[in-house]
């Protein structure tokens, strides 16, 4: 049971047909039911047909095999041809909610709305993205939050072409289900994306939240410049899916122009990351998943692992400070 909301797909992917998603290896069928969304196990309890191959009828999901219907609470509401009282059959159901252009599900009893940082404000421009990566949530989240790979994986795009580095202070703090690294002392960055988006950078925050949210905040002298918030989930055991929000303040007209450029550039960076994550995963499998080194600059790995393990992250009790050259 997980009491978190997990973003499983963008709203725009769920049309009139049912949609299959896979969460931690469990196939789930999503379907529209009036203004709400239903989410039930993608497995008819009668003969285990895939409900996602069926149809949505009057807000219920109809099995493609014998036409049994199930509502969003999982209750069987029709057995075609059966004339007397309906037996009480059900299929496992999930809580589901459409929020901020995405569909969230939970197998537990989540309290409140899904986490949607920066999206409450009216004065923001939002772009949504989705991604599929051959990886794990831990590896993909670490990659998003890892400042030390950008010099190599994203050379020229997020970083300049020169090998010049600057001394940066990194403060790592945490609490239950949360770890965060704050980078200060960065000069303006040289990559194409940074040139396009920002003036001076005053700080960058990288944050990981249960159950799989990897978020970056870029701050300039005038305040928050950009948030990239990626909600990741393990689909099958080798595939990570992510729904992401790119959020920027609507300060002036050029912001719109910047936003138009930013998303395609962001997608290039995403493709670079997907390529390296896929190759590390395949290489790990090819070599029998040997142990990896937790290096001196891997600030968040241990805390992310603890959070994914349902444990309190070490940074919650022992905040840390580093000085590094980035
Ligand atoms: S398998 Fe679904 S109705 Fe028979
Ligand atoms: Fe990256």
mmCIF file of C-alpha atoms and ligand atoms in Angstrom:
data_model
loop_
_atom_site.group_PDB
_atom_site.id
_atom_site.type_symbol
_atom_site.label_atom_id
_atom_site.label_comp_id
_atom_site.label_asym_id
_atom_site.label_seq_id
_atom_site.Cartn_x
_atom_site.Cartn_y
_atom_site.Cartn_z
ATOM 1 C CA UNK A 1 0.000 0.000 0.000
ATOM 2 C CA UNK A 2 1.326 3.386 -0.928
ATOM 3 C CA UNK A 3 -0.323 6.518 0.424
ATOM 4 C CA UNK A 4 1.309 8.756 -2.177
ATOM 5 C CA UNK A 5 -0.192 9.956 -5.392
ATOM 6 C CA UNK A 6 1.810 8.802 -8.413
ATOM 7 C CA UNK A 7 1.523 10.581 -11.763
ATOM 8 C CA UNK A 8 1.099 7.779 -14.299
ATOM 9 C CA UNK A 9 0.336 9.651 -17.517
ATOM 10 C CA UNK A 10 -0.576 13.014 -18.990
ATOM 11 C CA UNK A 11 -4.325 13.713 -19.107
ATOM 12 C CA UNK A 12 -4.108 14.195 -22.857
ATOM 13 C CA UNK A 13 -3.252 10.493 -23.291
ATOM 14 C CA UNK A 14 -6.572 9.359 -21.841
ATOM 15 C CA UNK A 15 -9.288 9.841 -24.437
ATOM 16 C CA UNK A 16 -12.513 7.896 -24.925
ATOM 17 C CA UNK A 17 -10.752 4.559 -25.063
ATOM 18 C CA UNK A 18 -9.378 2.898 -21.944
ATOM 19 C CA UNK A 19 -5.653 3.292 -21.355
ATOM 20 C CA UNK A 20 -3.311 0.729 -19.874
ATOM 21 C CA UNK A 21 -0.501 1.890 -17.600
ATOM 22 C CA UNK A 22 1.910 -0.245 -15.589
ATOM 23 C CA UNK A 23 2.889 0.761 -12.061
ATOM 24 C CA UNK A 24 5.511 -1.300 -10.232
ATOM 25 C CA UNK A 25 4.798 -4.206 -12.549
ATOM 26 C CA UNK A 26 1.024 -4.067 -12.010
ATOM 27 C CA UNK A 27 -1.070 -3.362 -15.115
ATOM 28 C CA UNK A 28 -3.818 -0.821 -14.422
ATOM 29 C CA UNK A 29 -6.558 0.324 -16.780
ATOM 30 C CA UNK A 30 -7.582 3.967 -16.692
ATOM 31 C CA UNK A 31 -10.924 5.111 -18.053
ATOM 32 C CA UNK A 32 -13.027 8.234 -17.996
ATOM 33 C CA UNK A 33 -16.134 8.112 -15.852
ATOM 34 C CA UNK A 34 -18.082 11.358 -16.175
ATOM 35 C CA UNK A 35 -15.774 14.115 -14.949
ATOM 36 C CA UNK A 36 -13.666 11.664 -13.005
ATOM 37 C CA UNK A 37 -11.159 8.967 -13.833
ATOM 38 C CA UNK A 38 -11.433 5.298 -12.927
ATOM 39 C CA UNK A 39 -8.408 3.090 -12.293
ATOM 40 C CA UNK A 40 -8.773 -0.651 -11.763
ATOM 41 C CA UNK A 41 -6.515 -3.670 -12.161
ATOM 42 C CA UNK A 42 -6.225 -4.497 -15.856
ATOM 43 C CA UNK A 43 -7.435 -8.029 -15.221
ATOM 44 C CA UNK A 44 -11.056 -9.078 -15.370
ATOM 45 C CA UNK A 45 -11.716 -11.280 -12.322
ATOM 46 C CA UNK A 46 -13.862 -13.626 -14.488
ATOM 47 C CA UNK A 47 -11.277 -15.118 -16.902
ATOM 48 C CA UNK A 48 -8.508 -12.541 -16.503
ATOM 49 C CA UNK A 49 -9.041 -10.816 -19.835
ATOM 50 C CA UNK A 50 -7.368 -7.415 -20.185
ATOM 51 C CA UNK A 51 -10.006 -4.821 -19.439
ATOM 52 C CA UNK A 52 -7.912 -2.249 -21.329
ATOM 53 C CA UNK A 53 -8.820 -4.125 -24.549
ATOM 54 C CA UNK A 54 -12.487 -3.468 -23.819
ATOM 55 C CA UNK A 55 -14.648 -0.363 -24.102
ATOM 56 C CA UNK A 56 -15.824 2.417 -21.856
ATOM 57 C CA UNK A 57 -19.628 2.349 -21.578
ATOM 58 C CA UNK A 58 -21.474 4.900 -19.472
ATOM 59 C CA UNK A 59 -18.483 5.483 -17.261
ATOM 60 C CA UNK A 60 -17.808 1.794 -16.673
ATOM 61 C CA UNK A 61 -15.198 -0.451 -18.242
ATOM 62 C CA UNK A 62 -16.602 -3.341 -20.271
ATOM 63 C CA UNK A 63 -14.586 -6.541 -20.519
ATOM 64 C CA UNK A 64 -13.895 -7.585 -24.133
ATOM 65 C CA UNK A 65 -14.501 -11.287 -23.376
ATOM 66 C CA UNK A 66 -18.023 -11.704 -21.883
ATOM 67 C CA UNK A 67 -18.968 -8.076 -21.440
ATOM 68 C CA UNK A 68 -18.964 -7.812 -17.659
ATOM 69 C CA UNK A 69 -18.777 -4.200 -16.595
ATOM 70 C CA UNK A 70 -16.988 -2.631 -13.671
ATOM 71 C CA UNK A 71 -17.347 0.855 -12.251
ATOM 72 C CA UNK A 72 -14.532 3.003 -10.909
ATOM 73 C CA UNK A 73 -14.872 1.559 -7.424
ATOM 74 C CA UNK A 74 -14.218 -1.875 -8.962
ATOM 75 C CA UNK A 75 -17.791 -3.114 -8.468
ATOM 76 C CA UNK A 76 -19.213 -5.410 -11.158
ATOM 77 C CA UNK A 77 -22.289 -3.605 -12.516
ATOM 78 C CA UNK A 78 -23.380 -5.859 -15.378
ATOM 79 C CA UNK A 79 -23.189 -9.502 -16.454
ATOM 80 C CA UNK A 80 -24.874 -9.620 -19.860
ATOM 81 C CA UNK A 81 -27.445 -12.439 -20.089
ATOM 82 C CA UNK A 82 -27.748 -12.913 -16.356
ATOM 83 C CA UNK A 83 -31.328 -12.159 -15.356
ATOM 84 C CA UNK A 84 -31.564 -12.234 -11.586
ATOM 85 C CA UNK A 85 -29.739 -10.315 -8.855
ATOM 86 C CA UNK A 86 -26.175 -9.360 -9.656
ATOM 87 C CA UNK A 87 -23.598 -11.232 -7.590
ATOM 88 C CA UNK A 88 -21.184 -8.993 -5.700
ATOM 89 C CA UNK A 89 -18.033 -9.345 -7.726
ATOM 90 C CA UNK A 90 -15.253 -6.827 -7.872
ATOM 91 C CA UNK A 91 -11.940 -6.040 -9.438
ATOM 92 C CA UNK A 92 -9.172 -4.327 -7.465
ATOM 93 C CA UNK A 93 -9.522 -0.561 -7.737
ATOM 94 C CA UNK A 94 -7.155 2.352 -7.189
ATOM 95 C CA UNK A 95 -7.760 5.926 -6.188
ATOM 96 C CA UNK A 96 -7.411 8.121 -9.263
ATOM 97 C CA UNK A 97 -7.357 11.854 -9.741
ATOM 98 C CA UNK A 98 -6.837 14.217 -12.638
ATOM 99 C CA UNK A 99 -4.758 17.197 -11.551
ATOM 100 C CA UNK A 100 -2.592 19.777 -13.327
ATOM 101 C CA UNK A 101 -2.894 17.982 -16.657
ATOM 102 C CA UNK A 102 -1.851 14.577 -15.385
ATOM 103 C CA UNK A 103 -3.527 11.480 -14.002
ATOM 104 C CA UNK A 104 -2.431 10.344 -10.569
ATOM 105 C CA UNK A 105 -3.221 7.022 -8.937
ATOM 106 C CA UNK A 106 -2.679 5.579 -5.497
ATOM 107 C CA UNK A 107 -3.078 2.099 -4.076
ATOM 108 C CA UNK A 108 -3.433 3.520 -0.564
ATOM 109 C CA UNK A 109 -5.292 6.364 1.067
ATOM 110 C CA UNK A 110 -3.490 9.555 0.027
ATOM 111 C CA UNK A 111 -4.255 12.714 1.979
ATOM 112 C CA UNK A 112 -4.827 15.916 0.017
ATOM 113 C CA UNK A 113 -3.937 16.734 -3.560
ATOM 114 C CA UNK A 114 -0.862 15.473 -5.425
ATOM 115 C CA UNK A 115 2.340 17.479 -5.007
ATOM 116 C CA UNK A 116 2.458 20.157 -7.711
ATOM 117 C CA UNK A 117 5.160 22.630 -6.828
ATOM 118 C CA UNK A 118 4.920 26.074 -8.402
ATOM 119 C CA UNK A 119 1.772 25.232 -10.352
ATOM 120 C CA UNK A 120 -0.724 26.879 -8.023
ATOM 121 C CA UNK A 121 0.295 30.366 -9.091
ATOM 122 C CA UNK A 122 -1.553 32.070 -11.949
ATOM 123 C CA UNK A 123 1.565 33.893 -13.058
ATOM 124 C CA UNK A 124 3.440 30.971 -14.521
ATOM 125 C CA UNK A 125 3.985 29.379 -17.875
ATOM 126 C CA UNK A 126 3.729 25.624 -17.765
ATOM 127 C CA UNK A 127 4.941 23.072 -20.294
ATOM 128 C CA UNK A 128 4.299 19.394 -19.715
ATOM 129 C CA UNK A 129 6.512 16.591 -20.913
ATOM 130 C CA UNK A 130 6.564 12.834 -20.615
ATOM 131 C CA UNK A 131 9.384 10.368 -20.927
ATOM 132 C CA UNK A 132 10.142 6.669 -20.972
ATOM 133 C CA UNK A 133 13.606 5.540 -19.958
ATOM 134 C CA UNK A 134 15.224 2.173 -19.525
ATOM 135 C CA UNK A 135 16.302 2.652 -15.927
ATOM 136 C CA UNK A 136 15.183 2.601 -12.310
ATOM 137 C CA UNK A 137 13.543 5.453 -10.402
ATOM 138 C CA UNK A 138 16.661 5.778 -8.227
ATOM 139 C CA UNK A 139 19.049 6.002 -11.185
ATOM 140 C CA UNK A 140 16.807 8.336 -13.180
ATOM 141 C CA UNK A 141 16.162 10.650 -10.213
ATOM 142 C CA UNK A 142 19.827 10.745 -9.339
ATOM 143 C CA UNK A 143 20.626 11.582 -12.951
ATOM 144 C CA UNK A 144 18.184 14.512 -12.983
ATOM 145 C CA UNK A 145 19.627 15.878 -9.750
ATOM 146 C CA UNK A 146 23.280 15.159 -10.506
ATOM 147 C CA UNK A 147 25.220 18.320 -11.359
ATOM 148 C CA UNK A 148 28.465 16.513 -12.138
ATOM 149 C CA UNK A 149 27.337 14.718 -15.309
ATOM 150 C CA UNK A 150 26.275 17.871 -17.105
ATOM 151 C CA UNK A 151 29.875 18.727 -18.085
ATOM 152 C CA UNK A 152 30.054 15.481 -20.018
ATOM 153 C CA UNK A 153 26.596 14.232 -20.964
ATOM 154 C CA UNK A 154 25.287 17.719 -21.822
ATOM 155 C CA UNK A 155 28.452 19.517 -22.859
ATOM 156 C CA UNK A 156 27.553 22.686 -24.742
ATOM 157 C CA UNK A 157 23.869 22.416 -23.956
ATOM 158 C CA UNK A 158 23.640 22.813 -20.199
ATOM 159 C CA UNK A 159 27.330 23.625 -19.785
ATOM 160 C CA UNK A 160 29.899 25.525 -21.761
ATOM 161 C CA UNK A 161 32.452 23.851 -23.997
ATOM 162 C CA UNK A 162 35.328 24.853 -21.772
ATOM 163 C CA UNK A 163 36.429 22.665 -18.898
ATOM 164 C CA UNK A 164 36.437 25.632 -16.547
ATOM 165 C CA UNK A 165 34.889 24.968 -13.165
ATOM 166 C CA UNK A 166 33.885 27.172 -10.279
ATOM 167 C CA UNK A 167 33.920 26.589 -6.577
ATOM 168 C CA UNK A 168 30.419 25.914 -5.298
ATOM 169 C CA UNK A 169 28.920 25.328 -1.897
ATOM 170 C CA UNK A 170 26.462 22.454 -1.588
ATOM 171 C CA UNK A 171 24.179 22.083 1.410
ATOM 172 C CA UNK A 172 22.230 18.857 1.771
ATOM 173 C CA UNK A 173 19.221 18.806 4.080
ATOM 174 C CA UNK A 174 16.301 16.442 4.454
ATOM 175 C CA UNK A 175 13.195 15.374 6.273
ATOM 176 C CA UNK A 176 10.845 12.411 6.123
ATOM 177 C CA UNK A 177 10.414 11.510 2.432
ATOM 178 C CA UNK A 178 12.528 14.434 1.252
ATOM 179 C CA UNK A 179 16.132 15.349 0.522
ATOM 180 C CA UNK A 180 17.385 18.543 -1.018
ATOM 181 C CA UNK A 181 20.722 19.942 -2.187
ATOM 182 C CA UNK A 182 21.191 23.706 -2.453
ATOM 183 C CA UNK A 183 24.026 24.945 -4.664
ATOM 184 C CA UNK A 184 25.247 28.493 -4.139
ATOM 185 C CA UNK A 185 28.119 30.467 -5.586
ATOM 186 C CA UNK A 186 27.529 29.463 -9.193
ATOM 187 C CA UNK A 187 28.377 32.064 -11.789
ATOM 188 C CA UNK A 188 26.248 32.404 -14.907
ATOM 189 C CA UNK A 189 26.434 29.123 -16.762
ATOM 190 C CA UNK A 190 27.702 28.888 -20.286
ATOM 191 C CA UNK A 191 25.496 26.280 -21.931
ATOM 192 C CA UNK A 192 23.007 27.211 -24.648
ATOM 193 C CA UNK A 193 20.052 26.618 -22.352
ATOM 194 C CA UNK A 194 21.458 28.759 -19.567
ATOM 195 C CA UNK A 195 22.318 31.574 -21.986
ATOM 196 C CA UNK A 196 18.798 31.533 -23.296
ATOM 197 C CA UNK A 197 17.066 31.398 -19.979
ATOM 198 C CA UNK A 198 18.846 33.230 -17.310
ATOM 199 C CA UNK A 199 20.868 36.154 -16.240
ATOM 200 C CA UNK A 200 22.947 35.587 -13.173
ATOM 201 C CA UNK A 201 22.201 32.454 -11.211
ATOM 202 C CA UNK A 202 21.940 32.914 -7.481
ATOM 203 C CA UNK A 203 21.229 29.354 -6.453
ATOM 204 C CA UNK A 204 20.061 26.004 -7.671
ATOM 205 C CA UNK A 205 18.068 23.535 -5.612
ATOM 206 C CA UNK A 206 17.831 19.835 -6.438
ATOM 207 C CA UNK A 207 15.180 17.956 -4.521
ATOM 208 C CA UNK A 208 13.926 14.400 -4.292
ATOM 209 C CA UNK A 209 10.554 13.570 -2.758
ATOM 210 C CA UNK A 210 8.771 10.285 -2.184
ATOM 211 C CA UNK A 211 7.459 8.422 -4.107
ATOM 212 C CA UNK A 212 9.721 9.488 -7.007
ATOM 213 C CA UNK A 213 9.721 13.229 -7.635
ATOM 214 C CA UNK A 214 12.982 14.781 -8.879
ATOM 215 C CA UNK A 215 12.815 18.527 -9.008
ATOM 216 C CA UNK A 216 15.218 21.343 -9.875
ATOM 217 C CA UNK A 217 14.756 24.994 -9.031
ATOM 218 C CA UNK A 218 16.871 27.672 -10.658
ATOM 219 C CA UNK A 219 16.974 30.981 -8.822
ATOM 220 C CA UNK A 220 18.178 34.305 -10.200
ATOM 221 C CA UNK A 221 18.629 37.612 -8.411
ATOM 222 C CA UNK A 222 14.961 38.474 -9.048
ATOM 223 C CA UNK A 223 13.626 35.178 -7.743
ATOM 224 C CA UNK A 224 12.697 31.806 -9.134
ATOM 225 C CA UNK A 225 13.518 31.491 -12.836
ATOM 226 C CA UNK A 226 12.524 27.925 -13.595
ATOM 227 C CA UNK A 227 11.272 24.754 -11.945
ATOM 228 C CA UNK A 228 11.551 21.375 -13.617
ATOM 229 C CA UNK A 229 9.545 18.835 -11.691
ATOM 230 C CA UNK A 230 9.674 15.222 -12.803
ATOM 231 C CA UNK A 231 7.335 12.670 -11.289
ATOM 232 C CA UNK A 232 8.918 9.292 -11.962
ATOM 233 C CA UNK A 233 7.506 5.835 -11.465
ATOM 234 C CA UNK A 234 8.785 2.341 -12.048
ATOM 235 C CA UNK A 235 6.624 0.838 -14.766
ATOM 236 C CA UNK A 236 8.066 -2.611 -15.484
ATOM 237 C CA UNK A 237 11.272 -3.439 -13.624
ATOM 238 C CA UNK A 238 13.420 -2.077 -16.422
ATOM 239 C CA UNK A 239 11.333 0.920 -17.481
ATOM 240 C CA UNK A 240 10.903 4.249 -15.734
ATOM 241 C CA UNK A 241 8.180 6.592 -16.889
ATOM 242 C CA UNK A 242 8.037 10.228 -16.032
ATOM 243 C CA UNK A 243 5.558 13.050 -16.231
ATOM 244 C CA UNK A 244 7.219 16.424 -15.977
ATOM 245 C CA UNK A 245 6.248 20.041 -15.524
ATOM 246 C CA UNK A 246 8.462 22.913 -16.633
ATOM 247 C CA UNK A 247 7.324 25.981 -14.776
ATOM 248 C CA UNK A 248 8.549 29.526 -15.330
ATOM 249 C CA UNK A 249 7.283 32.883 -14.092
ATOM 250 C CA UNK A 250 5.224 34.898 -16.553
ATOM 251 C CA UNK A 251 7.219 38.077 -15.932
ATOM 252 C CA UNK A 252 7.299 39.539 -19.393
ATOM 253 C CA UNK A 253 6.541 38.758 -23.012
ATOM 254 C CA UNK A 254 9.986 37.327 -23.822
ATOM 255 C CA UNK A 255 9.293 34.587 -21.300
ATOM 256 C CA UNK A 256 6.827 33.130 -23.802
ATOM 257 C CA UNK A 257 9.470 33.153 -26.478
ATOM 258 C CA UNK A 258 11.961 31.567 -24.132
ATOM 259 C CA UNK A 259 9.450 28.888 -23.214
ATOM 260 C CA UNK A 260 8.991 28.032 -26.889
ATOM 261 C CA UNK A 261 12.735 27.456 -27.237
ATOM 262 C CA UNK A 262 13.197 25.796 -23.936
ATOM 263 C CA UNK A 263 11.030 22.730 -24.353
ATOM 264 C CA UNK A 264 12.793 21.421 -27.503
ATOM 265 C CA UNK A 265 16.204 22.030 -25.897
ATOM 266 C CA UNK A 266 15.002 20.303 -22.774
ATOM 267 C CA UNK A 267 13.980 17.340 -24.900
ATOM 268 C CA UNK A 268 17.499 17.124 -26.322
ATOM 269 C CA UNK A 269 18.936 17.010 -22.800
ATOM 270 C CA UNK A 270 16.362 14.373 -21.923
ATOM 271 C CA UNK A 271 17.406 12.253 -24.909
ATOM 272 C CA UNK A 272 21.068 12.536 -23.863
ATOM 273 C CA UNK A 273 20.167 11.346 -20.370
ATOM 274 C CA UNK A 274 17.993 8.503 -21.655
ATOM 275 C CA UNK A 275 20.854 7.282 -23.829
ATOM 276 C CA UNK A 276 23.377 7.165 -20.984
ATOM 277 C CA UNK A 277 20.898 5.656 -18.496
ATOM 278 C CA UNK A 278 19.957 2.930 -20.955
ATOM 279 C CA UNK A 279 23.584 2.068 -21.612
ATOM 280 C CA UNK A 280 24.418 1.949 -17.886
ATOM 281 C CA UNK A 281 21.478 -0.322 -17.241
ATOM 282 C CA UNK A 282 22.305 -2.683 -20.105
ATOM 283 C CA UNK A 283 25.918 -2.727 -19.014
ATOM 284 C CA UNK A 284 24.911 -3.531 -15.440
ATOM 285 C CA UNK A 285 22.785 -6.445 -16.674
ATOM 286 C CA UNK A 286 25.533 -7.692 -18.966
ATOM 287 C CA UNK A 287 27.910 -7.831 -16.007
ATOM 288 C CA UNK A 288 25.562 -9.383 -13.443
ATOM 289 C CA UNK A 289 24.710 -6.070 -11.713
ATOM 290 C CA UNK A 290 28.031 -5.560 -9.920
ATOM 291 C CA UNK A 291 28.309 -3.156 -6.986
ATOM 292 C CA UNK A 292 28.681 0.510 -7.856
ATOM 293 C CA UNK A 293 30.842 3.132 -6.185
ATOM 294 C CA UNK A 294 29.225 5.922 -4.236
ATOM 295 C CA UNK A 295 31.718 8.650 -5.111
ATOM 296 C CA UNK A 296 32.555 11.777 -3.138
ATOM 297 C CA UNK A 297 30.320 13.947 -5.353
ATOM 298 C CA UNK A 298 27.305 11.638 -5.289
ATOM 299 C CA UNK A 299 25.620 13.838 -2.688
ATOM 300 C CA UNK A 300 22.101 12.473 -2.883
ATOM 301 C CA UNK A 301 22.372 8.810 -3.819
ATOM 302 C CA UNK A 302 22.206 7.408 -0.272
ATOM 303 C CA UNK A 303 19.305 9.637 0.718
ATOM 304 C CA UNK A 304 17.345 8.807 -2.445
ATOM 305 C CA UNK A 305 17.910 5.095 -1.798
ATOM 306 C CA UNK A 306 16.714 5.470 1.796
ATOM 307 C CA UNK A 307 13.564 7.348 0.763
ATOM 308 C CA UNK A 308 12.775 4.751 -1.921
ATOM 309 C CA UNK A 309 13.226 2.124 0.772
ATOM 310 C CA UNK A 310 10.633 3.885 2.954
ATOM 311 C CA UNK A 311 13.320 4.991 5.424
ATOM 312 C CA UNK A 312 14.225 8.362 6.837
ATOM 313 C CA UNK A 313 17.018 9.890 4.717
ATOM 314 C CA UNK A 314 20.362 10.322 6.559
ATOM 315 C CA UNK A 315 20.349 14.057 5.697
ATOM 316 C CA UNK A 316 17.250 14.528 7.873
ATOM 317 C CA UNK A 317 19.339 13.959 10.996
ATOM 318 C CA UNK A 318 22.750 14.931 9.667
ATOM 319 C CA UNK A 319 22.675 17.864 7.247
ATOM 320 C CA UNK A 320 25.917 18.082 5.261
ATOM 321 C CA UNK A 321 27.912 20.765 3.521
ATOM 322 C CA UNK A 322 30.368 20.250 0.681
ATOM 323 C CA UNK A 323 32.682 22.469 -1.295
ATOM 324 C CA UNK A 324 33.221 21.297 -4.844
ATOM 325 C CA UNK A 325 34.190 22.615 -8.268
ATOM 326 C CA UNK A 326 31.362 22.465 -10.781
HETATM 327 S S1 LIG B 1 -13.220 -12.559 -18.815
HETATM 328 FE FE1 LIG B 1 -14.105 -10.664 -18.439
HETATM 329 S S2 LIG B 1 -16.203 -11.038 -18.653
HETATM 330 FE FE2 LIG B 1 -15.320 -12.964 -18.867
HETATM 331 FE FE1 LIG B 2 21.094 15.147 -17.426
#
